[in-house]
Amino acid sequence: MASAKEEKLAKDIYSQVGGMSNVGNVINCMTRVRLDIKDYDQVDIENLKKVDGVLGVVEDDTLQIVLGPGIVTKVANEMSQMKKGRPAEVDSSGVNSGKAEAERKAAATKSEQKKRNNTPFKRALKSIANIFVPLIPAFVGAGIIGGIASVFQNMMTAGMIEGEAWLYSIMVLNIIKSGLFGYLNIYIGMNAAKVFGATEGLGGVVAGIIYLTGMTPELPLPNIFTGQPLAAGQGGVIGVVLAVWLLSIVEKNLRKVVPNSLDVIVTPTIALLVIGLITIFLIMPIAGFISTSLVGAITWVLNVGGAFAGFVLGATFLPMVMFGLHQILTPIHIEMIASQGSTLLLPILAMAGAGQVGAAIALWAKCRKNKQLTNMIKGSLPVGILGIGEPLIYAVTLPLGRPFITACIGGGIGGAVIGLIGGVGATAIGPSGVALIPLIADGLWWGYVLGLLAAYAGGFAATYFFGVPAEAMEATELPTTEIDGETVVDY
């Protein structure tokens, strides 16, 4: 059951978006409530941003309201329950008031909104996000379990633990981890099929082709470009996404010409045969070359660039997150993990969030009279330390301007430290901040921790001395609201 605070926040959001009748679907991710708006003319963006509890607003295909982890699920559920309990809006004749006109206006508004967001680059980013983001909880869970197994294995190697029970424990944990990583391409293939409009089962089969399960060592299939034997998994996630995209095109075109009575037999058979041959003899060699070159180039840049490369990557990642450009890195992380066992990029990029933590602590230290700001920091800082940075971005550093820049500098300093140490990689994606420590490969967790501490210190120092606006230090009081005769502080 929602608390009075969450119920009030849900009502306040509805009041600024044109009411419940102006909202279609209500869904949420880890930090944002996503609303399907019917008529954007009824949305007051500026006042929505001022609602206590709203950390930020992002306008896209859906209206995204940043609330932060935990509370976002409760508020989204409350908003959905409010919609279910709302009586139909009817006029005196019993017909929905102005329904036809409202629907025409909503369709026109939504069409205009889609046109503004329908660039090829934005479509590509959205597709990548829709394919990989649903898998992030699986990466987090399986990655941490695999990290625990690695810790136990290192302890056993060092002679700290021994015995058959520990061996079984390590084996079981690795079996659970492999439930994701052993068959990752298939999950990606099914998600990609859903995004591209192909049959999900066929997408999984096409992705499974890349494992070359039926190939025998005595008679390997050749790479038609080099003559060398194809390797299972060659092409990785890049090849899977490309193959499933082609599958969607073939499948859609087949359905235009195949009679309905034969569709269930003919379409999947021909689609799989055609795309299977293309995948084995074209996509795997080409995507394999691209993947190997991309991973090799990034590794080379990090090895040669060292601290400088780390600083640039750590300092520029927060702006990438703001504009949604970080999604394009997800398949690169996964490909690096598949080919090298870890991604060297993620620990460096995670420093951006650590720089924000340092900046927020500096603001807390210098702006104690600003009760509204310090209260927002208290709510956002714990999840920021755990690697969820959006609350700090939208509620603290970005609205103040300069602290956002100094937070980026802190992230750059942390990235420089990790780049200088070199070889610090993560075995899975998803977590950031201190939650990433168990996923650091090859016992180099200490290097990642040094980077975190450097980013905290850098973000703190840069903000404390150069990044605190004078107005942020002015005294303010916390807003309160009367609910059922009780005074409630608006956190």
Short mmCIF file of C-alpha atoms in Angstrom, two decimals:
data_model
loop_
_atom_site.label_atom_id
_atom_site.label_comp_id
_atom_site.label_asym_id
_atom_site.label_seq_id
_atom_site.Cartn_x
_atom_site.Cartn_y
_atom_site.Cartn_z
CA MET A 1 0.00 0.00 0.00
CA ALA A 2 1.37 3.39 -0.98
CA SER A 3 2.26 5.90 1.75
CA ALA A 4 0.74 9.38 1.93
CA LYS A 5 3.95 10.76 0.38
CA GLU A 6 3.79 8.46 -2.66
CA GLU A 7 0.05 9.04 -3.12
CA LYS A 8 0.59 12.81 -3.04
CA LEU A 9 3.46 12.57 -5.53
CA ALA A 10 1.31 10.50 -7.92
CA LYS A 11 -1.52 13.07 -7.69
CA ASP A 12 0.89 15.99 -8.18
CA ILE A 13 2.33 14.37 -11.31
CA TYR A 14 -1.14 13.77 -12.75
CA SER A 15 -2.08 17.40 -12.05
CA GLN A 16 0.80 18.64 -14.23
CA VAL A 17 0.33 16.22 -17.15
CA GLY A 18 -3.33 16.93 -17.89
CA GLY A 19 -4.86 14.46 -15.45
CA MET A 20 -5.40 10.71 -15.62
CA SER A 21 -7.52 11.01 -18.78
CA ASN A 22 -4.49 12.40 -20.64
CA VAL A 23 -2.26 9.43 -19.77
CA GLY A 24 -2.23 6.07 -21.54
CA ASN A 25 0.22 3.44 -20.28
CA VAL A 26 2.11 3.99 -17.03
CA ILE A 27 5.33 1.95 -16.78
CA ASN A 28 8.63 2.40 -14.99
CA CYS A 29 12.29 1.44 -15.19
CA MET A 30 14.85 1.60 -12.35
CA THR A 31 14.57 5.37 -11.83
CA ARG A 32 11.88 6.77 -14.19
CA VAL A 33 8.11 6.71 -14.54
CA ARG A 34 7.31 6.59 -18.27
CA LEU A 35 3.95 8.03 -19.34
CA ASP A 36 2.25 7.59 -22.71
CA ILE A 37 0.84 11.11 -23.14
CA LYS A 38 -2.21 11.62 -25.37
CA ASP A 39 -2.11 15.42 -25.68
CA TYR A 40 1.17 17.20 -24.96
CA ASP A 41 -0.55 20.58 -25.01
CA GLN A 42 -1.98 19.72 -21.60
CA VAL A 43 1.44 18.99 -20.06
CA ASP A 44 3.12 21.74 -18.00
CA ILE A 45 6.77 20.69 -18.15
CA GLU A 46 8.13 23.57 -16.07
CA ASN A 47 5.72 23.04 -13.16
CA LEU A 48 6.19 19.27 -13.45
CA LYS A 49 9.92 19.77 -12.84
CA LYS A 50 9.06 21.78 -9.71
CA VAL A 51 6.94 19.03 -8.14
CA ASP A 52 8.60 17.96 -4.89
CA GLY A 53 10.03 14.50 -5.46
CA VAL A 54 10.52 14.94 -9.21
CA LEU A 55 14.26 14.89 -9.92
CA GLY A 56 14.07 15.59 -13.64
CA VAL A 57 11.98 15.28 -16.79
CA VAL A 58 13.04 13.78 -20.12
CA GLU A 59 10.86 14.29 -23.20
CA ASP A 60 11.02 11.43 -25.70
CA ASP A 61 8.49 9.06 -27.29
CA THR A 62 7.23 8.75 -23.72
CA LEU A 63 7.33 11.43 -21.03
CA GLN A 64 9.98 10.21 -18.57
CA ILE A 65 9.83 11.53 -15.00
CA VAL A 66 12.93 10.82 -12.92
CA LEU A 67 12.04 9.91 -9.31
CA GLY A 68 14.90 7.64 -8.24
CA PRO A 69 15.13 3.91 -7.40
CA GLY A 70 12.65 2.27 -5.06
CA ILE A 71 10.12 5.08 -4.91
CA VAL A 72 9.66 5.01 -8.69
CA THR A 73 8.04 1.57 -8.57
CA LYS A 74 5.70 2.56 -5.75
CA VAL A 75 4.60 5.80 -7.45
CA ALA A 76 4.12 4.07 -10.82
CA ASN A 77 1.98 1.40 -9.15
CA GLU A 78 -0.04 4.07 -7.35
CA MET A 79 -0.60 5.96 -10.62
CA SER A 80 -1.74 2.75 -12.32
CA GLN A 81 -4.14 1.98 -9.46
CA MET A 82 -5.53 5.51 -9.62
CA LYS A 83 -6.25 5.07 -13.34
CA LYS A 84 -8.01 1.74 -12.75
CA GLY A 85 -10.23 3.32 -10.12
CA ARG A 86 -11.12 6.41 -12.18
CA PRO A 87 -14.74 6.52 -13.40
CA ALA A 88 -15.33 7.08 -17.10
CA GLU A 89 -15.66 10.76 -17.99
CA VAL A 90 -19.06 11.16 -19.65
CA ASP A 91 -21.34 14.03 -20.59
CA SER A 92 -25.04 14.31 -19.76
CA SER A 93 -26.01 12.16 -22.73
CA GLY A 94 -23.80 9.30 -21.48
CA VAL A 95 -21.33 9.63 -24.37
CA ASN A 96 -17.65 10.21 -23.66
CA SER A 97 -17.24 13.98 -23.65
CA GLY A 98 -15.37 15.25 -26.66
CA LYS A 99 -13.86 11.80 -27.17
CA ALA A 100 -13.57 11.94 -30.96
CA GLU A 101 -12.04 15.43 -30.97
CA ALA A 102 -9.66 14.54 -28.13
CA GLU A 103 -8.51 11.41 -29.97
CA ARG A 104 -7.88 13.34 -33.19
CA LYS A 105 -5.92 15.99 -31.29
CA ALA A 106 -3.96 13.37 -29.38
CA ALA A 107 -3.07 11.50 -32.59
CA ALA A 108 -1.84 14.70 -34.22
CA THR A 109 0.25 15.66 -31.17
CA LYS A 110 1.76 12.20 -30.83
CA SER A 111 2.56 12.11 -34.55
CA GLU A 112 4.38 15.43 -34.27
CA GLN A 113 6.29 14.20 -31.22
CA LYS A 114 7.35 11.04 -33.06
CA LYS A 115 8.57 13.05 -36.05
CA ARG A 116 10.85 15.08 -33.81
CA ASN A 117 12.37 11.90 -32.37
CA ASN A 118 12.39 9.82 -35.54
CA THR A 119 15.93 10.43 -36.77
CA PRO A 120 17.91 7.36 -37.91
CA PHE A 121 20.43 7.81 -35.09
CA LYS A 122 17.72 8.05 -32.40
CA ARG A 123 15.96 5.02 -33.86
CA ALA A 124 19.22 3.06 -33.70
CA LEU A 125 19.85 4.11 -30.09
CA LYS A 126 16.30 3.20 -29.12
CA SER A 127 16.62 -0.23 -30.75
CA ILE A 128 19.90 -0.93 -28.96
CA ALA A 129 18.36 0.11 -25.64
CA ASN A 130 15.26 -2.04 -26.19
CA ILE A 131 17.41 -5.08 -27.01
CA PHE A 132 19.93 -4.86 -24.17
CA VAL A 133 18.36 -2.92 -21.28
CA PRO A 134 15.86 -5.71 -20.38
CA LEU A 135 18.86 -8.01 -19.83
CA ILE A 136 20.63 -5.71 -17.35
CA PRO A 137 19.01 -7.25 -14.21
CA ALA A 138 20.19 -10.64 -15.46
CA PHE A 139 23.71 -9.25 -15.96
CA VAL A 140 23.68 -7.82 -12.44
CA GLY A 141 22.49 -11.01 -10.75
CA ALA A 142 24.53 -13.48 -12.78
CA GLY A 143 27.59 -11.23 -12.71
CA ILE A 144 27.62 -10.87 -8.94
CA ILE A 145 27.11 -14.62 -8.48
CA GLY A 146 30.02 -15.23 -10.85
CA GLY A 147 32.06 -12.67 -8.89
CA ILE A 148 31.41 -14.56 -5.64
CA ALA A 149 32.52 -17.78 -7.35
CA SER A 150 35.74 -16.05 -8.46
CA VAL A 151 36.42 -14.84 -4.91
CA PHE A 152 35.97 -18.38 -3.57
CA GLN A 153 38.21 -19.74 -6.33
CA ASN A 154 40.96 -17.21 -5.51
CA MET A 155 40.66 -18.06 -1.80
CA MET A 156 41.01 -21.76 -2.63
CA THR A 157 44.04 -21.13 -4.84
CA ALA A 158 45.64 -19.13 -2.02
CA GLY A 159 45.01 -21.99 0.42
CA MET A 160 42.59 -19.98 2.57
CA ILE A 161 39.78 -22.52 2.08
CA GLU A 162 39.76 -26.15 1.01
CA GLY A 163 37.56 -29.20 0.75
CA GLU A 164 35.02 -30.80 -1.55
CA ALA A 165 32.17 -28.65 -0.22
CA TRP A 166 33.86 -25.51 -1.47
CA LEU A 167 34.50 -27.08 -4.87
CA TYR A 168 30.82 -27.93 -5.18
CA SER A 169 29.86 -24.41 -4.09
CA ILE A 170 32.08 -22.85 -6.76
CA MET A 171 30.74 -25.25 -9.39
CA VAL A 172 27.08 -24.51 -8.52
CA LEU A 173 27.63 -20.75 -8.57
CA ASN A 174 29.32 -21.00 -11.96
CA ILE A 175 26.44 -23.12 -13.30
CA ILE A 176 23.99 -20.39 -12.25
CA LYS A 177 26.18 -17.70 -13.83
CA SER A 178 26.43 -19.68 -17.06
CA GLY A 179 22.64 -19.73 -17.32
CA LEU A 180 23.08 -16.23 -18.73
CA PHE A 181 26.57 -16.06 -20.20
CA GLY A 182 26.53 -19.54 -21.74
CA TYR A 183 23.51 -18.74 -23.89
CA LEU A 184 23.64 -14.94 -24.04
CA ASN A 185 23.37 -14.74 -27.84
CA ILE A 186 20.00 -16.54 -27.77
CA TYR A 187 18.52 -14.07 -25.27
CA ILE A 188 19.79 -11.17 -27.35
CA GLY A 189 18.42 -12.78 -30.51
CA MET A 190 14.93 -13.11 -29.03
CA ASN A 191 14.95 -9.53 -27.75
CA ALA A 192 16.17 -8.29 -31.14
CA ALA A 193 13.40 -10.21 -32.92
CA LYS A 194 10.84 -8.52 -30.68
CA VAL A 195 12.30 -5.09 -31.44
CA PHE A 196 12.60 -5.65 -35.21
CA GLY A 197 9.21 -7.33 -35.59
CA ALA A 198 10.39 -10.88 -36.33
CA THR A 199 9.19 -14.06 -34.61
CA GLU A 200 10.98 -14.26 -31.24
CA GLY A 201 11.56 -18.01 -31.43
CA LEU A 202 13.16 -17.67 -34.86
CA GLY A 203 15.35 -14.86 -33.53
CA GLY A 204 16.62 -17.21 -30.82
CA VAL A 205 17.34 -19.96 -33.35
CA VAL A 206 19.24 -17.60 -35.66
CA ALA A 207 21.31 -16.40 -32.69
CA GLY A 208 21.97 -20.01 -31.70
CA ILE A 209 23.44 -20.70 -35.17
CA ILE A 210 26.48 -18.63 -34.17
CA TYR A 211 27.41 -21.31 -31.62
CA LEU A 212 27.96 -23.75 -34.55
CA THR A 213 26.61 -26.56 -32.38
CA GLY A 214 26.40 -29.11 -35.22
CA MET A 215 29.94 -28.53 -36.53
CA THR A 216 32.49 -31.30 -35.92
CA PRO A 217 36.20 -30.65 -35.24
CA GLU A 218 37.08 -33.11 -38.01
CA LEU A 219 35.20 -31.08 -40.63
CA PRO A 220 35.16 -27.39 -39.65
CA LEU A 221 33.34 -24.82 -41.78
CA PRO A 222 35.71 -22.40 -43.52
CA ASN A 223 35.73 -18.62 -43.38
CA ILE A 224 35.11 -17.89 -47.08
CA PHE A 225 37.27 -14.74 -46.89
CA THR A 226 40.36 -16.17 -45.17
CA GLY A 227 40.02 -19.93 -45.56
CA GLN A 228 40.55 -20.39 -41.81
CA PRO A 229 38.01 -22.45 -39.81
CA LEU A 230 35.08 -20.55 -38.35
CA ALA A 231 35.07 -20.38 -34.55
CA ALA A 232 31.97 -20.88 -32.42
CA GLY A 233 30.65 -17.50 -31.29
CA GLN A 234 32.51 -15.61 -34.03
CA GLY A 235 30.77 -12.29 -34.70
CA GLY A 236 29.24 -12.18 -31.24
CA VAL A 237 26.39 -9.86 -30.38
CA ILE A 238 27.05 -7.63 -33.39
CA GLY A 239 26.50 -10.58 -35.70
CA VAL A 240 23.38 -11.64 -33.80
CA VAL A 241 21.72 -8.23 -34.06
CA LEU A 242 22.57 -7.96 -37.77
CA ALA A 243 21.33 -11.48 -38.52
CA VAL A 244 18.03 -10.99 -36.68
CA TRP A 245 17.46 -7.66 -38.43
CA LEU A 246 17.85 -9.43 -41.78
CA LEU A 247 15.55 -12.18 -40.51
CA SER A 248 12.83 -9.61 -39.84
CA ILE A 249 13.10 -8.32 -43.42
CA VAL A 250 12.98 -11.80 -44.96
CA GLU A 251 10.12 -12.91 -42.72
CA LYS A 252 7.97 -9.85 -43.43
CA ASN A 253 8.46 -10.15 -47.18
CA LEU A 254 7.73 -13.88 -47.21
CA ARG A 255 4.41 -13.27 -45.46
CA LYS A 256 3.38 -10.98 -48.29
CA VAL A 257 3.54 -13.81 -50.84
CA VAL A 258 3.07 -17.07 -48.90
CA PRO A 259 -0.59 -18.18 -48.65
CA ASN A 260 -2.01 -18.12 -45.12
CA SER A 261 -2.65 -21.84 -45.19
CA LEU A 262 1.07 -22.54 -45.77
CA ASP A 263 2.54 -19.68 -43.72
CA VAL A 264 3.25 -21.65 -40.54
CA ILE A 265 5.27 -24.22 -42.51
CA VAL A 266 6.85 -22.31 -45.40
CA THR A 267 7.79 -18.97 -43.80
CA PRO A 268 9.90 -20.18 -40.87
CA THR A 269 11.57 -22.89 -42.93
CA ILE A 270 12.66 -20.61 -45.78
CA ALA A 271 13.54 -17.74 -43.41
CA LEU A 272 15.77 -19.95 -41.27
CA LEU A 273 17.45 -21.58 -44.25
CA VAL A 274 18.20 -18.28 -45.99
CA ILE A 275 19.32 -16.40 -42.88
CA GLY A 276 21.18 -19.45 -41.57
CA LEU A 277 23.32 -19.64 -44.71
CA ILE A 278 23.90 -15.87 -44.70
CA THR A 279 24.82 -15.96 -41.01
CA ILE A 280 27.33 -18.79 -41.34
CA PHE A 281 29.07 -17.73 -44.53
CA LEU A 282 28.77 -13.91 -44.49
CA ILE A 283 27.72 -12.43 -41.17
CA MET A 284 30.00 -14.51 -38.95
CA PRO A 285 33.18 -13.71 -40.90
CA ILE A 286 32.32 -10.00 -41.38
CA ALA A 287 30.93 -9.37 -37.89
CA GLY A 288 33.81 -11.35 -36.44
CA PHE A 289 36.30 -9.06 -38.16
CA ILE A 290 34.41 -5.96 -36.99
CA SER A 291 34.15 -7.23 -33.41
CA THR A 292 37.81 -8.21 -33.22
CA SER A 293 38.93 -4.90 -34.74
CA LEU A 294 36.66 -2.85 -32.45
CA VAL A 295 37.72 -4.61 -29.27
CA GLY A 296 41.36 -4.50 -30.36
CA ALA A 297 41.18 -0.77 -31.14
CA ILE A 298 39.60 0.09 -27.78
CA THR A 299 42.11 -2.06 -25.90
CA TRP A 300 44.97 -0.41 -27.82
CA VAL A 301 43.67 3.10 -27.05
CA LEU A 302 43.40 2.29 -23.33
CA ASN A 303 46.84 0.66 -23.25
CA VAL A 304 48.57 3.45 -25.18
CA GLY A 305 46.49 6.38 -23.90
CA GLY A 306 46.74 5.30 -20.29
CA ALA A 307 45.84 8.07 -17.86
CA PHE A 308 44.93 10.55 -20.61
CA ALA A 309 42.47 8.17 -22.28
CA GLY A 310 41.02 7.33 -18.87
CA PHE A 311 40.53 11.01 -18.03
CA VAL A 312 38.75 11.78 -21.31
CA LEU A 313 36.43 8.76 -21.01
CA GLY A 314 35.67 9.36 -17.33
CA ALA A 315 35.01 13.06 -17.85
CA THR A 316 32.72 12.74 -20.86
CA PHE A 317 30.51 9.86 -19.74
CA LEU A 318 28.00 11.91 -17.72
CA PRO A 319 27.03 14.03 -20.76
CA MET A 320 26.67 10.80 -22.74
CA VAL A 321 24.26 9.47 -20.10
CA MET A 322 22.25 12.72 -20.25
CA PHE A 323 21.73 12.39 -23.99
CA GLY A 324 21.18 8.63 -23.92
CA LEU A 325 24.33 7.98 -25.97
CA HIS A 326 25.71 5.53 -23.39
CA GLN A 327 23.36 2.84 -24.72
CA ILE A 328 25.50 2.44 -27.81
CA LEU A 329 28.34 1.16 -25.60
CA THR A 330 26.37 -1.80 -24.23
CA PRO A 331 27.07 -4.20 -27.12
CA ILE A 332 30.74 -3.16 -26.99
CA HIS A 333 30.93 -4.08 -23.30
CA ILE A 334 29.30 -7.44 -23.99
CA GLU A 335 31.62 -8.17 -26.90
CA MET A 336 34.68 -7.33 -24.82
CA ILE A 337 33.47 -9.67 -22.06
CA ALA A 338 32.82 -12.45 -24.60
CA SER A 339 36.20 -12.15 -26.29
CA GLN A 340 38.50 -11.10 -23.42
CA GLY A 341 36.64 -12.15 -20.30
CA SER A 342 36.11 -8.58 -19.10
CA THR A 343 35.33 -5.07 -20.32
CA LEU A 344 38.08 -2.52 -19.68
CA LEU A 345 35.70 0.33 -20.49
CA LEU A 346 33.13 -0.09 -17.73
CA PRO A 347 35.36 0.54 -14.68
CA ILE A 348 36.63 3.76 -16.26
CA LEU A 349 33.16 4.97 -17.23
CA ALA A 350 31.87 4.13 -13.74
CA MET A 351 34.13 6.88 -12.41
CA ALA A 352 31.69 9.47 -13.78
CA GLY A 353 29.18 8.50 -11.11
CA ALA A 354 31.88 8.56 -8.44
CA GLY A 355 32.79 12.11 -9.43
CA GLN A 356 29.16 13.05 -8.84
CA VAL A 357 29.26 11.51 -5.37
CA GLY A 358 32.28 13.66 -4.48
CA ALA A 359 30.59 16.76 -5.87
CA ALA A 360 27.42 16.04 -3.88
CA ILE A 361 29.40 15.65 -0.63
CA ALA A 362 31.10 19.01 -1.29
CA LEU A 363 27.72 20.67 -1.84
CA TRP A 364 26.42 19.09 1.37
CA ALA A 365 29.42 20.48 3.28
CA LYS A 366 29.14 24.04 1.91
CA CYS A 367 25.36 24.42 1.57
CA ARG A 368 24.10 23.27 4.97
CA LYS A 369 21.77 26.28 5.25
CA ASN A 370 20.01 25.16 2.06
CA LYS A 371 17.77 22.55 3.65
CA GLN A 372 16.00 21.73 0.39
CA LEU A 373 19.29 20.97 -1.40
CA THR A 374 20.87 19.02 1.45
CA ASN A 375 17.70 17.00 1.86
CA MET A 376 17.80 16.12 -1.85
CA ILE A 377 21.45 15.11 -1.49
CA LYS A 378 20.65 12.86 1.49
CA GLY A 379 18.06 11.04 -0.61
CA SER A 380 20.21 10.72 -3.74
CA LEU A 381 23.67 10.06 -2.29
CA PRO A 382 23.26 6.45 -1.06
CA VAL A 383 22.04 5.19 -4.44
CA GLY A 384 24.75 7.27 -6.12
CA ILE A 385 27.40 5.45 -4.09
CA LEU A 386 25.82 2.19 -5.26
CA GLY A 387 26.14 3.31 -8.88
CA ILE A 388 22.70 4.71 -9.80
CA GLY A 389 23.56 8.26 -10.84
CA GLU A 390 20.37 9.70 -12.31
CA PRO A 391 18.99 11.12 -9.03
CA LEU A 392 22.22 13.05 -8.45
CA ILE A 393 22.35 14.22 -12.08
CA TYR A 394 18.80 15.54 -12.32
CA ALA A 395 18.18 16.61 -8.72
CA VAL A 396 21.54 17.99 -7.61
CA THR A 397 24.43 18.67 -9.98
CA LEU A 398 22.77 19.44 -13.33
CA PRO A 399 20.24 22.02 -12.03
CA LEU A 400 23.07 23.95 -10.35
CA GLY A 401 25.27 23.97 -13.48
CA ARG A 402 28.83 24.28 -12.23
CA PRO A 403 28.72 21.21 -9.94
CA PHE A 404 27.88 19.10 -12.98
CA ILE A 405 31.10 20.25 -14.67
CA THR A 406 33.22 19.71 -11.56
CA ALA A 407 31.63 16.28 -11.11
CA CYS A 408 32.78 15.44 -14.65
CA ILE A 409 36.29 16.56 -13.71
CA GLY A 410 36.17 14.23 -10.69
CA GLY A 411 35.10 11.38 -12.98
CA GLY A 412 38.02 12.19 -15.26
CA ILE A 413 40.48 12.03 -12.36
CA GLY A 414 39.18 8.62 -11.33
CA GLY A 415 39.34 7.43 -14.95
CA ALA A 416 42.93 8.66 -15.19
CA VAL A 417 43.93 6.60 -12.14
CA ILE A 418 42.38 3.43 -13.56
CA GLY A 419 43.90 4.14 -16.98
CA LEU A 420 47.30 4.57 -15.34
CA ILE A 421 47.02 1.26 -13.47
CA GLY A 422 45.81 -0.53 -16.63
CA GLY A 423 44.07 -3.86 -17.06
CA VAL A 424 41.17 -3.14 -14.67
CA GLY A 425 38.18 -4.89 -16.23
CA ALA A 426 34.66 -5.94 -15.20
CA THR A 427 33.31 -9.42 -15.88
CA ALA A 428 29.69 -8.22 -16.30
CA ILE A 429 27.74 -5.04 -16.95
CA GLY A 430 24.95 -3.39 -14.99
CA PRO A 431 26.35 -2.33 -11.60
CA SER A 432 28.51 0.72 -11.07
CA GLY A 433 29.91 2.46 -8.00
CA VAL A 434 30.84 0.19 -5.09
CA ALA A 435 28.45 -2.48 -6.43
CA LEU A 436 30.93 -3.11 -9.26
CA ILE A 437 33.77 -4.14 -6.91
CA PRO A 438 32.83 -7.88 -6.83
CA LEU A 439 32.84 -7.96 -10.64
CA ILE A 440 36.39 -6.70 -11.14
CA ALA A 441 38.49 -9.38 -12.84
CA ASP A 442 41.91 -10.83 -12.06
CA GLY A 443 42.11 -9.60 -8.47
CA LEU A 444 42.51 -5.96 -9.53
CA TRP A 445 39.62 -4.77 -7.34
CA TRP A 446 42.13 -2.62 -5.45
CA GLY A 447 42.81 -0.63 -8.64
CA TYR A 448 39.12 0.03 -9.09
CA VAL A 449 38.79 1.10 -5.43
CA LEU A 450 41.73 3.51 -5.88
CA GLY A 451 39.94 4.96 -8.89
CA LEU A 452 36.72 5.37 -6.88
CA LEU A 453 38.55 7.15 -4.06
CA ALA A 454 40.35 9.42 -6.56
CA ALA A 455 37.04 10.29 -8.26
CA TYR A 456 35.38 11.00 -4.91
CA ALA A 457 38.27 13.23 -3.88
CA GLY A 458 38.55 14.92 -7.28
CA GLY A 459 34.83 15.64 -7.51
CA PHE A 460 34.83 16.93 -3.91
CA ALA A 461 37.86 19.21 -4.32
CA ALA A 462 36.85 20.63 -7.71
CA THR A 463 33.33 21.35 -6.47
CA TYR A 464 34.27 22.64 -3.01
CA PHE A 465 36.74 25.21 -4.36
CA PHE A 466 35.29 26.05 -7.78
CA GLY A 467 31.82 24.56 -8.28
CA VAL A 468 29.45 25.87 -5.60
CA PRO A 469 27.14 28.66 -6.84
CA ALA A 470 26.54 31.44 -4.31
CA GLU A 471 22.76 31.02 -4.49
CA ALA A 472 23.08 27.36 -3.49
CA MET A 473 24.47 28.41 -0.10
CA GLU A 474 21.49 30.60 0.74
CA ALA A 475 19.20 29.47 3.53
CA THR A 476 15.97 27.66 2.59
CA GLU A 477 13.41 25.69 4.56
CA LEU A 478 11.87 22.33 3.70
CA PRO A 479 8.39 22.51 2.16
CA THR A 480 5.58 20.83 4.09
CA THR A 481 2.05 19.68 3.25
CA GLU A 482 -1.01 19.03 5.42
CA ILE A 483 -2.40 15.51 4.82
CA ASP A 484 -5.34 14.37 6.99
CA GLY A 485 -4.48 16.96 9.61
CA GLU A 486 -0.84 15.90 9.80
CA THR A 487 2.12 18.00 8.66
CA VAL A 488 4.26 16.00 6.25
CA VAL A 489 7.69 17.11 5.02
CA ASP A 490 7.93 16.94 1.19
CA TYR A 491 11.08 14.93 0.71
#
